[in-house]
Short mmCIF file of C-alpha atoms in Angstrom, two decimals:
data_model
loop_
_atom_site.label_atom_id
_atom_site.label_comp_id
_atom_site.label_asym_id
_atom_site.label_seq_id
_atom_site.Cartn_x
_atom_site.Cartn_y
_atom_site.Cartn_z
CA MET K 315 18.51 13.59 3.12
CA PRO K 316 17.16 13.18 6.62
CA LYS K 317 15.99 9.72 7.51
CA ILE K 318 13.71 8.80 10.54
CA GLU K 319 13.66 5.25 11.86
CA LEU K 320 10.97 4.12 14.31
CA LEU K 321 10.27 0.73 15.96
CA THR K 322 6.74 0.04 17.63
CA GLU K 323 5.94 -3.14 19.30
CA ILE K 324 2.22 -3.79 19.18
CA SER K 325 0.50 -6.70 20.82
CA ALA K 326 -1.79 -7.56 17.87
CA PRO K 327 -1.66 -9.79 14.79
CA ILE K 328 0.36 -8.32 11.83
CA GLU K 329 -2.72 -8.38 9.58
CA LYS K 330 -4.49 -5.95 11.96
CA VAL K 331 -1.55 -3.86 12.36
CA PHE K 332 -0.90 -3.56 8.60
CA ASP K 333 -4.40 -2.41 7.94
CA LEU K 334 -4.56 0.13 10.69
CA ALA K 335 -1.33 1.61 9.33
CA ARG K 336 -3.15 2.17 5.86
CA SER K 337 -6.47 3.33 7.23
CA ILE K 338 -7.16 6.93 5.97
CA ASP K 339 -9.67 7.40 8.85
CA LEU K 340 -7.26 6.20 11.63
CA HIS K 341 -4.59 8.53 9.97
CA MET K 342 -6.79 11.48 10.26
CA GLU K 343 -7.48 10.67 13.92
CA SER K 344 -3.87 10.58 14.68
CA THR K 345 -3.13 13.72 13.09
CA LYS K 346 -6.01 15.77 14.55
CA GLN K 347 -3.72 18.10 16.20
CA THR K 348 -2.79 19.55 12.63
CA GLY K 349 -6.32 19.34 11.53
CA GLU K 350 -5.35 16.88 8.91
CA GLN K 351 -8.12 15.89 6.28
CA ALA K 352 -8.13 13.59 3.27
CA ILE K 353 -9.63 16.05 0.42
CA ALA K 354 -9.05 14.05 -2.72
CA GLY K 355 -8.24 10.62 -3.92
CA LYS K 356 -8.96 7.96 -1.41
CA THR K 357 -10.60 9.76 1.42
CA SER K 358 -11.68 7.03 3.75
CA GLY K 359 -11.25 3.38 4.40
CA LEU K 360 -8.13 1.32 3.44
CA ILE K 361 -5.75 2.89 0.98
CA GLU K 362 -4.73 0.16 -1.75
CA PRO K 363 -1.64 -0.26 -4.31
CA GLY K 364 -1.47 2.52 -6.78
CA GLU K 365 -3.97 4.72 -5.08
CA THR K 366 -3.44 8.37 -3.99
CA VAL K 367 -4.72 10.57 -1.33
CA THR K 368 -4.55 14.32 -1.09
CA TRP K 369 -4.08 15.72 2.62
CA ARG K 370 -4.79 19.04 3.78
CA ALA K 371 -3.23 20.02 7.12
CA LYS K 372 -1.83 22.91 9.04
CA HIS K 373 1.72 22.75 9.70
CA PHE K 374 3.81 25.81 11.27
CA GLY K 375 0.72 27.97 11.07
CA ILE K 376 0.27 27.57 7.27
CA TRP K 377 -2.50 25.18 5.51
CA GLN K 378 -0.81 22.99 3.10
CA THR K 379 -1.62 20.20 0.68
CA LEU K 380 0.21 17.10 -0.09
CA THR K 381 -0.53 14.17 -2.34
CA SER K 382 1.06 10.72 -1.69
CA LYS K 383 0.79 7.45 -3.60
CA ILE K 384 1.15 3.76 -2.58
CA THR K 385 4.05 2.87 -4.63
CA GLU K 386 4.72 -0.61 -3.10
CA PHE K 387 2.62 -3.14 -1.43
CA ASP K 388 3.08 -6.53 0.02
CA ARG K 389 0.24 -7.45 2.49
CA PRO K 390 0.77 -7.89 5.36
CA ASN K 391 4.59 -7.32 5.49
CA PHE K 392 5.37 -4.04 3.65
CA PHE K 393 3.96 -0.97 1.88
CA ALA K 394 5.50 2.26 0.94
CA ASP K 395 3.99 5.81 0.10
CA GLU K 396 5.64 8.51 -1.75
CA MET K 397 4.95 12.14 -2.21
CA VAL K 398 3.56 13.07 -5.77
CA GLN K 399 3.06 16.79 -4.92
CA GLY K 400 3.55 18.96 -1.91
CA ALA K 401 5.88 21.03 0.13
CA PHE K 402 8.69 18.67 0.36
CA LYS K 403 11.14 18.37 -2.52
CA SER K 404 10.50 14.38 -1.89
CA PHE K 405 9.73 11.94 0.60
CA ARG K 406 9.28 8.27 1.00
CA HIS K 407 7.60 6.54 4.05
CA GLU K 408 8.28 2.78 4.24
CA HIS K 409 6.02 0.63 6.44
CA HIS K 410 7.54 -2.56 7.45
CA PHE K 411 5.78 -5.24 9.58
CA ILE K 412 7.51 -8.16 11.34
CA ARG K 413 5.77 -11.04 13.06
CA ALA K 414 7.19 -11.79 16.37
CA ASP K 415 6.24 -14.43 18.99
CA ASP K 416 3.07 -12.70 20.45
CA HIS K 417 3.27 -9.28 18.84
CA THR K 418 4.01 -7.34 15.66
CA VAL K 419 6.88 -5.00 15.34
CA MET K 420 6.13 -1.98 13.10
CA LYS K 421 9.19 -0.27 11.64
CA ASP K 422 8.97 3.16 10.00
CA ILE K 423 11.62 4.35 7.50
CA PHE K 424 10.74 8.06 6.41
CA VAL K 425 13.32 9.70 4.13
CA PHE K 426 12.63 13.22 3.07
CA GLU K 427 14.22 16.04 1.30
CA SER K 428 13.24 19.90 1.69
CA PRO K 429 13.28 22.49 -1.05
CA PHE K 430 15.48 25.55 -0.70
CA GLY K 431 19.03 24.07 -0.84
CA VAL K 432 20.99 25.07 2.14
CA VAL K 433 18.29 26.86 3.85
CA GLY K 434 16.07 23.70 3.64
CA ARG K 435 18.99 21.42 5.09
CA VAL K 436 19.36 23.99 8.00
CA PHE K 437 15.60 23.82 8.54
CA ASN K 438 15.76 20.03 8.53
CA TRP K 439 18.56 19.97 11.06
CA LEU K 440 17.02 22.61 13.35
CA VAL K 441 13.25 22.04 13.04
CA LEU K 442 11.73 19.51 10.55
CA THR K 443 13.39 16.31 11.49
CA ASN K 444 12.15 16.55 15.29
CA TYR K 445 8.83 17.87 14.10
CA MET K 446 8.22 14.86 11.72
CA THR K 447 9.57 12.40 14.36
CA LYS K 448 6.96 13.54 16.71
CA LEU K 449 4.16 13.36 14.25
CA LEU K 450 5.22 9.76 13.30
CA LYS K 451 5.35 8.76 17.12
CA GLU K 452 1.88 10.03 17.62
CA ARG K 453 0.63 8.24 14.79
CA ASN K 454 2.27 5.11 15.93
CA ARG K 455 0.77 5.64 19.47
CA VAL K 456 -2.60 5.72 18.04
CA ILE K 457 -2.18 2.64 15.92
CA LYS K 458 -0.78 0.65 18.83
CA LYS K 459 -3.62 1.92 20.97
CA VAL K 460 -6.29 0.78 18.55
CA ALA K 461 -4.76 -2.31 17.65
CA GLU K 462 -4.32 -3.46 21.26
CA SER K 463 -7.76 -2.69 22.11
CA TYR K 464 -9.06 -5.45 19.93
CA GLN K 465 -7.20 -8.03 21.97
#
């Protein structure tokens, strides 16, 4: 299974970064290039433990829906969301937050599996891992920008 790991240093308190990372509204802002909208479950505000959100977005020219659930939660250090239904065979996105001297380190670990066996694995290698990395980096760029604007 492909695994994407990203570290983002943010000059803001850990609690602020944690809450921005679980903001439905900020997520939609950071994915506006895909037209992503929350259409069911928690559709605005801060997602909480056990809650689900269903997203609708256009990827690779096709409108898709995906439902994820917050499966682990330890504010302000960690939360994980996992796909309940959608185009992936599975995915788990871990969000780790580490206090540093004057900033917060946000660590993403995104593990996913595509359907369609060998064809899916080739698609991961050729296209999907890079595509998902770019989406996550853009999301983190927006979180960083907003978090640091409060300083």
